[in-house]
Coordinates of C-alpha atoms in Angstrom, one line a residue:
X1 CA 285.2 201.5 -184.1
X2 CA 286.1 205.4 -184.3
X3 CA 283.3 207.8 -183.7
X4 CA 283.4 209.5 -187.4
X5 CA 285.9 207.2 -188.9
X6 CA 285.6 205.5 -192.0
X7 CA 284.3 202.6 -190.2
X8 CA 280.4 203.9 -190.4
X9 CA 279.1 202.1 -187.4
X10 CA 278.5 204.8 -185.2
X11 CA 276.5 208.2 -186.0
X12 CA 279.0 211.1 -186.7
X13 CA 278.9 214.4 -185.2
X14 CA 278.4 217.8 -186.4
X15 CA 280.6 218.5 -188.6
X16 CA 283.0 221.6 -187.8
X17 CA 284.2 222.7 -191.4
X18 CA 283.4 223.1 -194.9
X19 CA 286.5 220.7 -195.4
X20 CA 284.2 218.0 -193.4
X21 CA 281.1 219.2 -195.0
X22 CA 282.8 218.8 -198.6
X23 CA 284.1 214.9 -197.3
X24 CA 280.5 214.5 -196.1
X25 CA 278.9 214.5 -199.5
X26 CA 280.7 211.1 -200.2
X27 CA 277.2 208.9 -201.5
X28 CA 278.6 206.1 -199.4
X29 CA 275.7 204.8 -196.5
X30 CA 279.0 204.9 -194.9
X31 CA 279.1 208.5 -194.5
X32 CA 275.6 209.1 -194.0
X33 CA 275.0 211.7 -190.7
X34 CA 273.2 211.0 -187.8
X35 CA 270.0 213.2 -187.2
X36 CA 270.9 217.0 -186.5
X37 CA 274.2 216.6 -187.6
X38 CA 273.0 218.0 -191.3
X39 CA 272.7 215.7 -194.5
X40 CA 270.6 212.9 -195.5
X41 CA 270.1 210.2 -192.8
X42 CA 271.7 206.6 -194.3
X43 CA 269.6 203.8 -193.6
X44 CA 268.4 202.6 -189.9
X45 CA 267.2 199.8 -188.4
X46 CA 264.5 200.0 -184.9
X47 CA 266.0 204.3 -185.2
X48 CA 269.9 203.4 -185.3
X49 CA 272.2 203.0 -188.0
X50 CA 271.6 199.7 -189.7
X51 CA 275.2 198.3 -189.6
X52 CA 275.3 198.9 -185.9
X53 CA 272.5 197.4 -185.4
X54 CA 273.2 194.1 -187.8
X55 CA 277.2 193.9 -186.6
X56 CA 275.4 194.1 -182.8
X57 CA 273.0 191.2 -183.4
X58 CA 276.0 188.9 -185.0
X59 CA 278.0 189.9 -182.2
X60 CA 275.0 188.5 -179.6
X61 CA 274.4 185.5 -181.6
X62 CA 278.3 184.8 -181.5
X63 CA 277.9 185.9 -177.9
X64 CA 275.3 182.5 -177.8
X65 CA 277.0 180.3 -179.2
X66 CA 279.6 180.5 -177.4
X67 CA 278.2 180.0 -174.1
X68 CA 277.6 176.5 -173.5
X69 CA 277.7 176.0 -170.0
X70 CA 274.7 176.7 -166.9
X71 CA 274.8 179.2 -164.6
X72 CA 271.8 178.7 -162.3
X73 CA 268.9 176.0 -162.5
X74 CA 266.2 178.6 -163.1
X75 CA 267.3 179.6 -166.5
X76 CA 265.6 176.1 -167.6
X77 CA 263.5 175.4 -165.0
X78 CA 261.2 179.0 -165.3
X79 CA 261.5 178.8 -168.6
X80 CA 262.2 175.9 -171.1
X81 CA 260.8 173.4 -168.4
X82 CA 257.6 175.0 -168.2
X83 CA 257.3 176.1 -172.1
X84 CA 257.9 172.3 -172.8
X85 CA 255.3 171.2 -171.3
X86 CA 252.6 174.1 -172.1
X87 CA 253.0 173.0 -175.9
X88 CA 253.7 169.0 -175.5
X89 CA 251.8 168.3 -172.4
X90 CA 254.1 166.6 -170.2
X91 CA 257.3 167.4 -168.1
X92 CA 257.9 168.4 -164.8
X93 CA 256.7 171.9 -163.3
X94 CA 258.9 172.9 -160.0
X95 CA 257.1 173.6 -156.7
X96 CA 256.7 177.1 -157.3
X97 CA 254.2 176.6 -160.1
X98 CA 252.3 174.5 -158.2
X99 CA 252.4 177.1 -155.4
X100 CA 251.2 179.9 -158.1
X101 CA 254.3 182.0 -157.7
X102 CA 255.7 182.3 -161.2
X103 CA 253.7 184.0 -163.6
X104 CA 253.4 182.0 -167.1
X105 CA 254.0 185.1 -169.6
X106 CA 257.7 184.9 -169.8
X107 CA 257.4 181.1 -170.5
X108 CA 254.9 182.0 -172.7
X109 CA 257.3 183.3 -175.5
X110 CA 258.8 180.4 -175.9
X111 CA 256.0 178.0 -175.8
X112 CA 254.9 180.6 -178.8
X113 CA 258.0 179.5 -180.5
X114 CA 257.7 175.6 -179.5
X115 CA 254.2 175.9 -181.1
X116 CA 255.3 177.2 -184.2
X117 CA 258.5 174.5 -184.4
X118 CA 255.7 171.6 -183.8
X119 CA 253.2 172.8 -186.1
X120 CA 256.0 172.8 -188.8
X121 CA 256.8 169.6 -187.8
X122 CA 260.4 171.0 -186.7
X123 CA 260.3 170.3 -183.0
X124 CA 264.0 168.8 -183.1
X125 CA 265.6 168.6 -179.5
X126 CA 268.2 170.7 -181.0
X127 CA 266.1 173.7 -181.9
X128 CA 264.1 173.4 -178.7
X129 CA 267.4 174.3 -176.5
X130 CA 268.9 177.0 -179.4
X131 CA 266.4 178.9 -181.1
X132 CA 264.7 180.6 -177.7
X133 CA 268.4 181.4 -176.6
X134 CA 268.8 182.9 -180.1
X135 CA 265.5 184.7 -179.4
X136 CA 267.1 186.0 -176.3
X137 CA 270.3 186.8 -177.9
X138 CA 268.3 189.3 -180.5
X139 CA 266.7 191.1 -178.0
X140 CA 269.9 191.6 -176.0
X141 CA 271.8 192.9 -178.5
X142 CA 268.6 195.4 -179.7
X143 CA 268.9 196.2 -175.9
X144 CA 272.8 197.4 -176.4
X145 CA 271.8 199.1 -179.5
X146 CA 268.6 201.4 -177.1
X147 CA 271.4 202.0 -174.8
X148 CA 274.0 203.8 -177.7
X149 CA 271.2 205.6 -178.2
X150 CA 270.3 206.6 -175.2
X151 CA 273.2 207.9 -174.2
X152 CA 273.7 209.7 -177.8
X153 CA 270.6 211.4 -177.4
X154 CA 271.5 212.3 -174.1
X155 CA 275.3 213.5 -174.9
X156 CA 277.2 212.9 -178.1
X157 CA 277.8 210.0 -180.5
X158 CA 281.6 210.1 -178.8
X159 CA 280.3 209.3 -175.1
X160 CA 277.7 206.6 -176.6
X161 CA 280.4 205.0 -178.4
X162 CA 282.9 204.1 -175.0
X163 CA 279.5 203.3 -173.3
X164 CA 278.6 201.0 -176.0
X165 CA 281.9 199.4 -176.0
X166 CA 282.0 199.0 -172.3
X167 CA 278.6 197.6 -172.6
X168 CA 279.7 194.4 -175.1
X169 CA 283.2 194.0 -173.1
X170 CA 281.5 193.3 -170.3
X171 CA 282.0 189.6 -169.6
X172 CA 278.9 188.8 -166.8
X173 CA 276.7 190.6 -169.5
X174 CA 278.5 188.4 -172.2
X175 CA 277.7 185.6 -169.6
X176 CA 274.1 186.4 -169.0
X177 CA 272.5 188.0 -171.8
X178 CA 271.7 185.1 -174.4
X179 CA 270.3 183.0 -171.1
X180 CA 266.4 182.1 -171.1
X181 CA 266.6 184.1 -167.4
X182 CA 264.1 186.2 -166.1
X183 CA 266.4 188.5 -164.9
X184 CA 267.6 188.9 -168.6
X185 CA 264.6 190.1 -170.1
X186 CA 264.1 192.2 -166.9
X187 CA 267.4 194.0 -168.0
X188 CA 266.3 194.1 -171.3
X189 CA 263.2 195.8 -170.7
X190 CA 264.6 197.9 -168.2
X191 CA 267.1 198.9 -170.9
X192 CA 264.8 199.9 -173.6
X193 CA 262.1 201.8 -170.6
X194 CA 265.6 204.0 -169.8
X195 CA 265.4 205.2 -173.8
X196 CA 262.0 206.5 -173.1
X197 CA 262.4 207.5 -169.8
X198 CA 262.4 211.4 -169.2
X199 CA 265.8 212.1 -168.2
X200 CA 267.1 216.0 -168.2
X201 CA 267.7 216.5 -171.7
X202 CA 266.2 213.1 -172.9
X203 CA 265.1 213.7 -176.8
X204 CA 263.0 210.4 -176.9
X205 CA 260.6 210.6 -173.8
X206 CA 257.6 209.0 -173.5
X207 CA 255.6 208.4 -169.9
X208 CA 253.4 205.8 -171.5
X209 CA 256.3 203.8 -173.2
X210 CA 258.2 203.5 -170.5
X211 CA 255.9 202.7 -167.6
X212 CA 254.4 200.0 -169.8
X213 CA 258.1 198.5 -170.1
X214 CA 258.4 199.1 -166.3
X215 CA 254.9 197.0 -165.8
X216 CA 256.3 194.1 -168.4
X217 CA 259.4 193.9 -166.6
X218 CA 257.4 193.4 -162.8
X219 CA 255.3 191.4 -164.8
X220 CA 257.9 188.8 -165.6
X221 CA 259.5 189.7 -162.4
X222 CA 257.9 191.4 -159.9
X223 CA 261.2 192.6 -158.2
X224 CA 262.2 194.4 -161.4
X225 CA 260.3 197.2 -159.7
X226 CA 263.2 197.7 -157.3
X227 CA 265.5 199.8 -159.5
X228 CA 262.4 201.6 -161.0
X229 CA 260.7 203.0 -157.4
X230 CA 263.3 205.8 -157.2
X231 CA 262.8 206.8 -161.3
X232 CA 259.4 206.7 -160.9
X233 CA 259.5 208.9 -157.5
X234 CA 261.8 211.1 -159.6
X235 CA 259.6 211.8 -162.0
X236 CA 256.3 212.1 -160.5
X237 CA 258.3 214.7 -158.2
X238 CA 259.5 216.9 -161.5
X239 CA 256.7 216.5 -162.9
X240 CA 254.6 219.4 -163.4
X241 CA 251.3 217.9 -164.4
X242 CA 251.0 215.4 -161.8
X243 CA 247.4 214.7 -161.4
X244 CA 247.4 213.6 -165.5
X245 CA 250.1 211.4 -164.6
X246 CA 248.6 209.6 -162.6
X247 CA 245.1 209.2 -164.2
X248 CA 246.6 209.2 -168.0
X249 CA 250.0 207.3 -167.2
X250 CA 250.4 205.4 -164.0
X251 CA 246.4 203.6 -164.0
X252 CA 245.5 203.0 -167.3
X253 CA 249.3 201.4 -167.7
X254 CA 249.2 199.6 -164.6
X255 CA 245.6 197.8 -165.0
X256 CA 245.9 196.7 -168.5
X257 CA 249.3 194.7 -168.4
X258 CA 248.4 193.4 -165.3
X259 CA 244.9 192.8 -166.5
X260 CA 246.9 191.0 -169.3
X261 CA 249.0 189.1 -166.7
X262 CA 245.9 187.8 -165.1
X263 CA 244.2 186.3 -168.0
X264 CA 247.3 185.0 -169.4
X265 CA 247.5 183.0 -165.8
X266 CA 243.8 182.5 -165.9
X267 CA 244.5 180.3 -168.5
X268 CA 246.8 177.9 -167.6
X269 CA 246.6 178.0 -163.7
X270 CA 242.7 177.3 -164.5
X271 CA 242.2 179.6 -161.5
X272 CA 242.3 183.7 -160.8
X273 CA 245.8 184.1 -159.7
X274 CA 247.7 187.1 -158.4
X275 CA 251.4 185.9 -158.6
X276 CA 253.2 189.3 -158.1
X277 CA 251.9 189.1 -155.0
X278 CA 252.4 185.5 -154.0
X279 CA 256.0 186.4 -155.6
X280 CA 256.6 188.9 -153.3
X281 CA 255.2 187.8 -150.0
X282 CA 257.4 184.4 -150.4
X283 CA 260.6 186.2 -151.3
X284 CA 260.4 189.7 -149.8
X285 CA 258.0 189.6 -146.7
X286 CA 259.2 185.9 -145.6
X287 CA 261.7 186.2 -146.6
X288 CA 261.8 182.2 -147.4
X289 CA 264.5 182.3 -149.8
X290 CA 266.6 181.4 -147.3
X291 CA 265.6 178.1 -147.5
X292 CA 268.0 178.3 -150.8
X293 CA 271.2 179.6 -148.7
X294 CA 271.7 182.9 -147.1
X295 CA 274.5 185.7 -147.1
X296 CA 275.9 188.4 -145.2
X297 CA 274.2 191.9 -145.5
X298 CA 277.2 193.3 -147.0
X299 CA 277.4 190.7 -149.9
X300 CA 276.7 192.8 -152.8
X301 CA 278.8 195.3 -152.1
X302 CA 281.8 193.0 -151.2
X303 CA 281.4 190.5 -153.9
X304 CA 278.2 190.5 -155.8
X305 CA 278.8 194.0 -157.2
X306 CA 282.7 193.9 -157.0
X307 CA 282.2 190.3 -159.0
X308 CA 279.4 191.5 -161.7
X309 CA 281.8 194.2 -162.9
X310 CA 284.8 192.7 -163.1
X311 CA 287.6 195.2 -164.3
X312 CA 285.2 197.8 -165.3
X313 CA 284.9 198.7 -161.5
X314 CA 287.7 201.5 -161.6
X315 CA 286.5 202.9 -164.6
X316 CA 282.7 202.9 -163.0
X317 CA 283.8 204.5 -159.3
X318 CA 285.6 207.4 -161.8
X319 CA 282.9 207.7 -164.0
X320 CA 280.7 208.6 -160.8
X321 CA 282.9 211.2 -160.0
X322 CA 283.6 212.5 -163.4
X323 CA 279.7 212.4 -165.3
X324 CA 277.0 215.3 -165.1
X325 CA 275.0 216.1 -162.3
X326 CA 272.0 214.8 -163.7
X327 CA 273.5 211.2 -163.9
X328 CA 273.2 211.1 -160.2
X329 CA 269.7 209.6 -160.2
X330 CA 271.3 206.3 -162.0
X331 CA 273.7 205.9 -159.0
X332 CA 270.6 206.4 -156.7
X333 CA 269.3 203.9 -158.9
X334 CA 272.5 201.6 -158.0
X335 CA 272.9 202.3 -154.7
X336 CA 269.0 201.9 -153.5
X337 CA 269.0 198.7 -155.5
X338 CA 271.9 196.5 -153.9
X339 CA 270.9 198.5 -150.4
X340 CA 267.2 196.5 -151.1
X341 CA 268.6 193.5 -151.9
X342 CA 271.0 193.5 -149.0
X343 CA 268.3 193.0 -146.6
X344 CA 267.4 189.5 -148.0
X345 CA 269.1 186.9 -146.3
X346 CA 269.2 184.8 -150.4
X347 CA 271.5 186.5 -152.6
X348 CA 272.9 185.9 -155.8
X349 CA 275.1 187.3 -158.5
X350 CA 271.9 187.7 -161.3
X351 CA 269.6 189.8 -159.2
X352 CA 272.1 192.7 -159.3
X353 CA 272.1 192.3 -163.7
X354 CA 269.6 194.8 -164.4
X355 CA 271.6 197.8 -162.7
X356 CA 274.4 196.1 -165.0
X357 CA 273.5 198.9 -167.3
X358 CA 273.4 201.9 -165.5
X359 CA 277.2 201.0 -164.7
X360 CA 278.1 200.8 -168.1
X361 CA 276.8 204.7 -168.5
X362 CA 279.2 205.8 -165.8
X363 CA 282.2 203.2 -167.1
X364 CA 281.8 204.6 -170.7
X365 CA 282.1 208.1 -169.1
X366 CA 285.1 207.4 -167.5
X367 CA 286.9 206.1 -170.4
X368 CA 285.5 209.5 -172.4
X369 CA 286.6 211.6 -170.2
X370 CA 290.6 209.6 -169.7
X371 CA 293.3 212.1 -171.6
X372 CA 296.3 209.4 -171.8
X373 CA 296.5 205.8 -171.1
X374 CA 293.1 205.7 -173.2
X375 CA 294.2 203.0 -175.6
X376 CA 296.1 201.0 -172.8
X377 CA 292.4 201.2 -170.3
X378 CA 291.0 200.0 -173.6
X379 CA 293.1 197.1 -174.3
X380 CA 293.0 196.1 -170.5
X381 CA 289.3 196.4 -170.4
X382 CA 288.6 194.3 -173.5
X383 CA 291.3 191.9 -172.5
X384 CA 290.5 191.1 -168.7
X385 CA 287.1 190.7 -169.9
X386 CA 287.5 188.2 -172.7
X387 CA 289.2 185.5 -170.2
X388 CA 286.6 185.3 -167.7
X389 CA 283.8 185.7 -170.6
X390 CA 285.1 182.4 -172.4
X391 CA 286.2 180.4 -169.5
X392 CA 282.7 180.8 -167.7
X393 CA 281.1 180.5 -171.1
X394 CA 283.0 177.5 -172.6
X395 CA 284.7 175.7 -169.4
X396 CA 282.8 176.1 -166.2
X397 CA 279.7 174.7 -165.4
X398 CA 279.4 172.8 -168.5
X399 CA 278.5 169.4 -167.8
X400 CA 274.9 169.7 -166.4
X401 CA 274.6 170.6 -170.2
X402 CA 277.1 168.4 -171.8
X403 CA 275.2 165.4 -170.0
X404 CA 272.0 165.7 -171.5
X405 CA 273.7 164.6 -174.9
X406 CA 274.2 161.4 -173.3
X407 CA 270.4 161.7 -172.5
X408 CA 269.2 162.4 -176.2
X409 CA 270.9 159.3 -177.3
X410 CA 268.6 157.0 -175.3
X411 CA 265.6 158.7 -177.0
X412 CA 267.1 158.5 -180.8
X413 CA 265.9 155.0 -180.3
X414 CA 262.4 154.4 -179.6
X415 CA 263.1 150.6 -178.4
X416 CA 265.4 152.3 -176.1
X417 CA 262.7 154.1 -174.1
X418 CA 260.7 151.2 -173.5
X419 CA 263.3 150.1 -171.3
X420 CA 265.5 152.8 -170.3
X421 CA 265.0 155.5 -167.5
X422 CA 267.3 157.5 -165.5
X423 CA 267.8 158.8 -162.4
X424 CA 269.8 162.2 -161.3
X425 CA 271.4 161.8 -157.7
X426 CA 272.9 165.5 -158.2
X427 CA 271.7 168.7 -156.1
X428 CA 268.1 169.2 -157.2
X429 CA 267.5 170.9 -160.5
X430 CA 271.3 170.5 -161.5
X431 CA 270.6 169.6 -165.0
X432 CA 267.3 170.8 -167.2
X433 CA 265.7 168.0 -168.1
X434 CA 262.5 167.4 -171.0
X435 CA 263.3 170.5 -173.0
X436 CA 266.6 168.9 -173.5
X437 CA 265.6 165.7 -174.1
X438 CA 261.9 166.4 -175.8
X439 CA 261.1 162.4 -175.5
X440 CA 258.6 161.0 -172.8
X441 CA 261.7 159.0 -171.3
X442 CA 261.4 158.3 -167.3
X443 CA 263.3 160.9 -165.7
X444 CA 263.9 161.4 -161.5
X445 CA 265.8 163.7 -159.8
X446 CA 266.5 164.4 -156.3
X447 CA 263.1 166.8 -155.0
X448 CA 264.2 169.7 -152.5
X449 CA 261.0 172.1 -152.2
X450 CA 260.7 173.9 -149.1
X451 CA 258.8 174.1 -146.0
X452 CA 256.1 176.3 -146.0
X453 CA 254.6 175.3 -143.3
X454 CA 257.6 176.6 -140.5
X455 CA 258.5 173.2 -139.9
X456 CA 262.5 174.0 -138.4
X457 CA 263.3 170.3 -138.6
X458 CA 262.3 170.1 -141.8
X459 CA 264.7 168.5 -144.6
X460 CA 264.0 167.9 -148.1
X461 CA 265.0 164.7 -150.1
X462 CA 268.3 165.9 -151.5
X463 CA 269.2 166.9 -147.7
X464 CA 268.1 162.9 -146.5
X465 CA 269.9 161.2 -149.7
X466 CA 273.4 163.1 -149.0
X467 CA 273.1 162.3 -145.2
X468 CA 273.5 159.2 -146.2
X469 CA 273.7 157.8 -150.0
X470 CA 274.1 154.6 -149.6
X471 CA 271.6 154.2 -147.1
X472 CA 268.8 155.9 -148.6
X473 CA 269.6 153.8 -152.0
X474 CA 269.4 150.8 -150.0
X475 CA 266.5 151.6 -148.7
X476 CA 264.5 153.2 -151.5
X477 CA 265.7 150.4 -153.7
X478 CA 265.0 147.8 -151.9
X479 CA 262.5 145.9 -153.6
X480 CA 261.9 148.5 -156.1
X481 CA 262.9 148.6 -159.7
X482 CA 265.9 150.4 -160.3
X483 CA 266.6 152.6 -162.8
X484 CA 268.7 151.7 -165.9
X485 CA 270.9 155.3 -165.9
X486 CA 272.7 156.8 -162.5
X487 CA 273.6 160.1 -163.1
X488 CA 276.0 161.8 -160.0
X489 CA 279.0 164.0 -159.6
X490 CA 282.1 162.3 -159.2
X491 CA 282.4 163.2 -155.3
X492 CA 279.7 160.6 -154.7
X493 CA 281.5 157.7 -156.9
X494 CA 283.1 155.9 -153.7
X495 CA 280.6 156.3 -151.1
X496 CA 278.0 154.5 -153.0
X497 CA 280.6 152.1 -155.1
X498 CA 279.3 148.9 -153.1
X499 CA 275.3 149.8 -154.2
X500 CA 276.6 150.3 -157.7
X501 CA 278.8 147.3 -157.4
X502 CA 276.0 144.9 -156.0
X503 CA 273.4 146.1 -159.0
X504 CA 275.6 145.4 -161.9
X505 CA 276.0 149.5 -162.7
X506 CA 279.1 150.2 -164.7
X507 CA 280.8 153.2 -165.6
X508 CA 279.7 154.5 -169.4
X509 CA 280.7 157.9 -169.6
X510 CA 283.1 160.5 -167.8
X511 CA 282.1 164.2 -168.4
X512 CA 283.5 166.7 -167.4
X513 CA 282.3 170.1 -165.4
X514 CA 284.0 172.0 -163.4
X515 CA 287.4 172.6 -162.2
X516 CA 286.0 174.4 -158.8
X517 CA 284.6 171.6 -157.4
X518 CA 282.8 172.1 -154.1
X519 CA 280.8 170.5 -151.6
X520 CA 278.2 168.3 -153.0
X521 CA 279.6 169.1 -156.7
X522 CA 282.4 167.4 -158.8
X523 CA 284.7 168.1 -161.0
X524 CA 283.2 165.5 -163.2
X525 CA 279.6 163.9 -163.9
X526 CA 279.6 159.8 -164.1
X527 CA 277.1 158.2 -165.9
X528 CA 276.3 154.5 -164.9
X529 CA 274.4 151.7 -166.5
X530 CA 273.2 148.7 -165.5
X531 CA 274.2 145.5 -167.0
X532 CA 271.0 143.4 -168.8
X533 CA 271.0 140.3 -167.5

């Protein structure tokens, strides 16, 4: 991948010659020049050179492929849970949508693509999990492809080309980016408003395209804004025309996509719902996120951000040192957002992904700018990253996934569900559950909604169950039917052996999941089955 090699992928620069003018006229796409570099302009593909953009997609839907295990329960449960039942009409919605504080316009591109799949009488369980991933994947990697060009617009086809490699080596984007996540389409959109955005010596600006990219991304998210407040600031501030801005940019933007946010939860909430708002009071003002675990204020920059960039964090804290002036506004961008975060209690890895990118400008910078040891930084960049990027992708976390095979298999035969149904004693929302399965087979899982009501007692069932297993089965069992399936990490195997024992439940499959196990999770899943009598 040489900037002006004979490879072609990335745009060449001007040449500096007549002996590189006279190479130039080779007919070869190849060898086409990028615009203002003089020549014809080979072919392109959404304004970039069309084998970039082909050999990026392929790399993304590799990138898919090859991540098989979960990461965190929302990526199903905000998503694929909730398409799954807007299209087939049954399922289970989490206590958020009951609460109205999810928004249905993210889920709503993939019940799109569920409707199609049933119309065409192709609603396999196997296209249901890969084709919206695949969907995700495409968008990602046209998201890499806005940010080479952002930064080649902005500098030179050499920068654009270490940021761009830095961007793909990274192994939490290769970890994130093909993921049905919220926070991945808010880095996606967040990638493609930057192209547009009016940076000093942006070539591609545009106030509407952006803001309306901004107001997607709060749409799906409402804390996308975060990152965006001091952009926005910074360019209402330079601005000359300020007044227009506002009545030509910033109001007609803002009222029509969340005018089109409303009716689209108008729809299916059958009421007028604000959820931004609801969004925000829960998590920001109450703070109840909590509820889900809590951190130390200095988590991000200890270990979320440390964590999130891997071994490109050298390479980013010189890139800040080393890259123009007018890159400081991306740091700002940085900073402010992990200084917001830090002040809620709930913190996690993925809500830190969308200034993911801005990194990446300041890493490929670095590398740019190294005079020796370049190839070495290279080959320990790509190398650190590849490790991490296939073991979290192929090894860790894999059985909540893995499982639901064992799942399909009751539903390949219809006499099967008549009689079958399973229940998941794991922490709640550990595995997804009808999108995977697509088959009205009775499913439980331990429920763990929280209090909204400021109840400090209060515990949910997956607190009461793990205070005591075998009580609560005994208990909840007693003259109830049980179910045919147990489903459990392998932690909870000998505490509840004598309940299994008693019932007739016997061992039927070993999968494994992790080899971290912690707490209330295993290194393995167990699947029991009771015995027909």
């Amino acid at each position: 991948m040489q900037a002006g090699g004979g490879g072609g992928f990335f745009p060449r620069g001007r040449p500096r010659s007549a002996d590189t003018v006279r190479l130039r006229k080779r007919k070869s796409a190849l060898y086409s020049a990028a615009p203002g570099a003089g020549g014809e302009r080979g072919p392109d593909l959404i304004g970039e050179n069309i084998y970039l953009v082909l050999f990026t997609i392929t790399l993304r839907v590799l990138n898919c492929f090859l991540v098989q295990t979960s990461f965190v329960p929302d990526e199903y449960w905000q998503s694929l849970e909730v398409a799954h039942h807007m299209v087939f009409n049954y399922g289970y919605l989490t206590w958020e949508w009951a609460e109205g504080l999810r928004g249905y316009s993210y889920p709503l591109l993939f019940a799109t693509i569920y409707r199609v799949l049933q119309l065409l009488a192709k609603d396999d369980v196997q296209l249901l999990i890969w084709i919206p991933r695949l969907v995700q994947a495409v968008l990602s990697a046209l998201a890499d492809v806005k940010l080479y060009s952002l930064v080649r617009h902005l500098e030179n086809a050499e920068t654009a080309k270490w940021v761009y490699l830095c961007q793909l080596c990274s192994w939490f984007t290769w970890y994130c980016c093909t993921r049905t996540l919220t926070n991945t389409m808010e880095t996606v959109l967040t990638i493609f408003a930057l192209f547009y955005y009016p940076l000093e010596g942006s070539k591609t600006r545009s106030s509407c395209k952006y803001l309306t990219l901004v107001a997607l991304a709060f749409i799906i998210r409402p804390t996308a804004v975060i990152p965006w407040i001091p952009l926005v600031l910074w360019h209402f501030w330079q601005e000359q025309k300020k007044v227009d801005l506002v009545l030509y940019s910033y109001i007609p933007v803002g009222l029509v996509t969340l005018g089109i946010s409303l009716i689209i939860d108008r729809v299916f909430f059958g009421e007028w719902i604000l959820v931004q708002l609801k969004f925000l009071k829960f998590n920001v003002l109450q703070n109840l996120g909590t509820f889900y675990g809590s951190h130390p204020w200095h988590w991000y920059l200890t270990q979320g951000l440390p964590v999130i960039l891997g071994t490109h964090l050298p390479f980013f804290i010189h890139g800040c040192i080393q890259a123009p002036k007018r890159y400081r506004i991306f740091l700002v961008v940085v900073v402010w957002t992990v200084l917001v975060y830090s002040t809620l209690s709930h913190k996690e890895f993925r809500f830190i992904y969308p200034v993911l990118p801005f990194c990446m400008v300041f890493c490929g910078y670095s590398l740019k700018q190294l005079k020796t040891w370049k190839k070495s930084a290279i080959t320990f960049l790509l190398l650190s990253n590849l490790l991490p990027a296939l073991y979290t992708g192929l090894i860790h976390q894999r059985g909540s996934l893995d499982v639901m095979l064992h799942m399909q298999q009751l539903c390949n035969n219809s006499s099967n569900q008549s009689w079958a149904s399973v229940f998941v004693m794991m922490p709640c929302h550990s595995t997804p559950l009808y999108s995977h399965v697509h088959c009205p087979l009775p499913m439980r899982f331990l429920q763990c909604p929280p209090d909204l009501t400021g109840n400090e007692s209060y515990l949910d069932e997956a607190d009461i169950f793990y205070s005591n297993p075998l009580k609560w089965l005994n208990e909840e069992f007693y003259n109830g039917t049980l179910p045919t399936h147990l489903v459990f990490f392998s932690v909870l195997e000998q505490e509840i052996s004598s309940f299994l024992a008693l019932n007739g439940y016997e061992k039927t499959a070993t999968v494994f999941h992790t080899h971290m196990p912690q707490g209330r999770i295993g290194s393995h899943i167990y699947i029991y089955t009771r015995r027909v009598k």
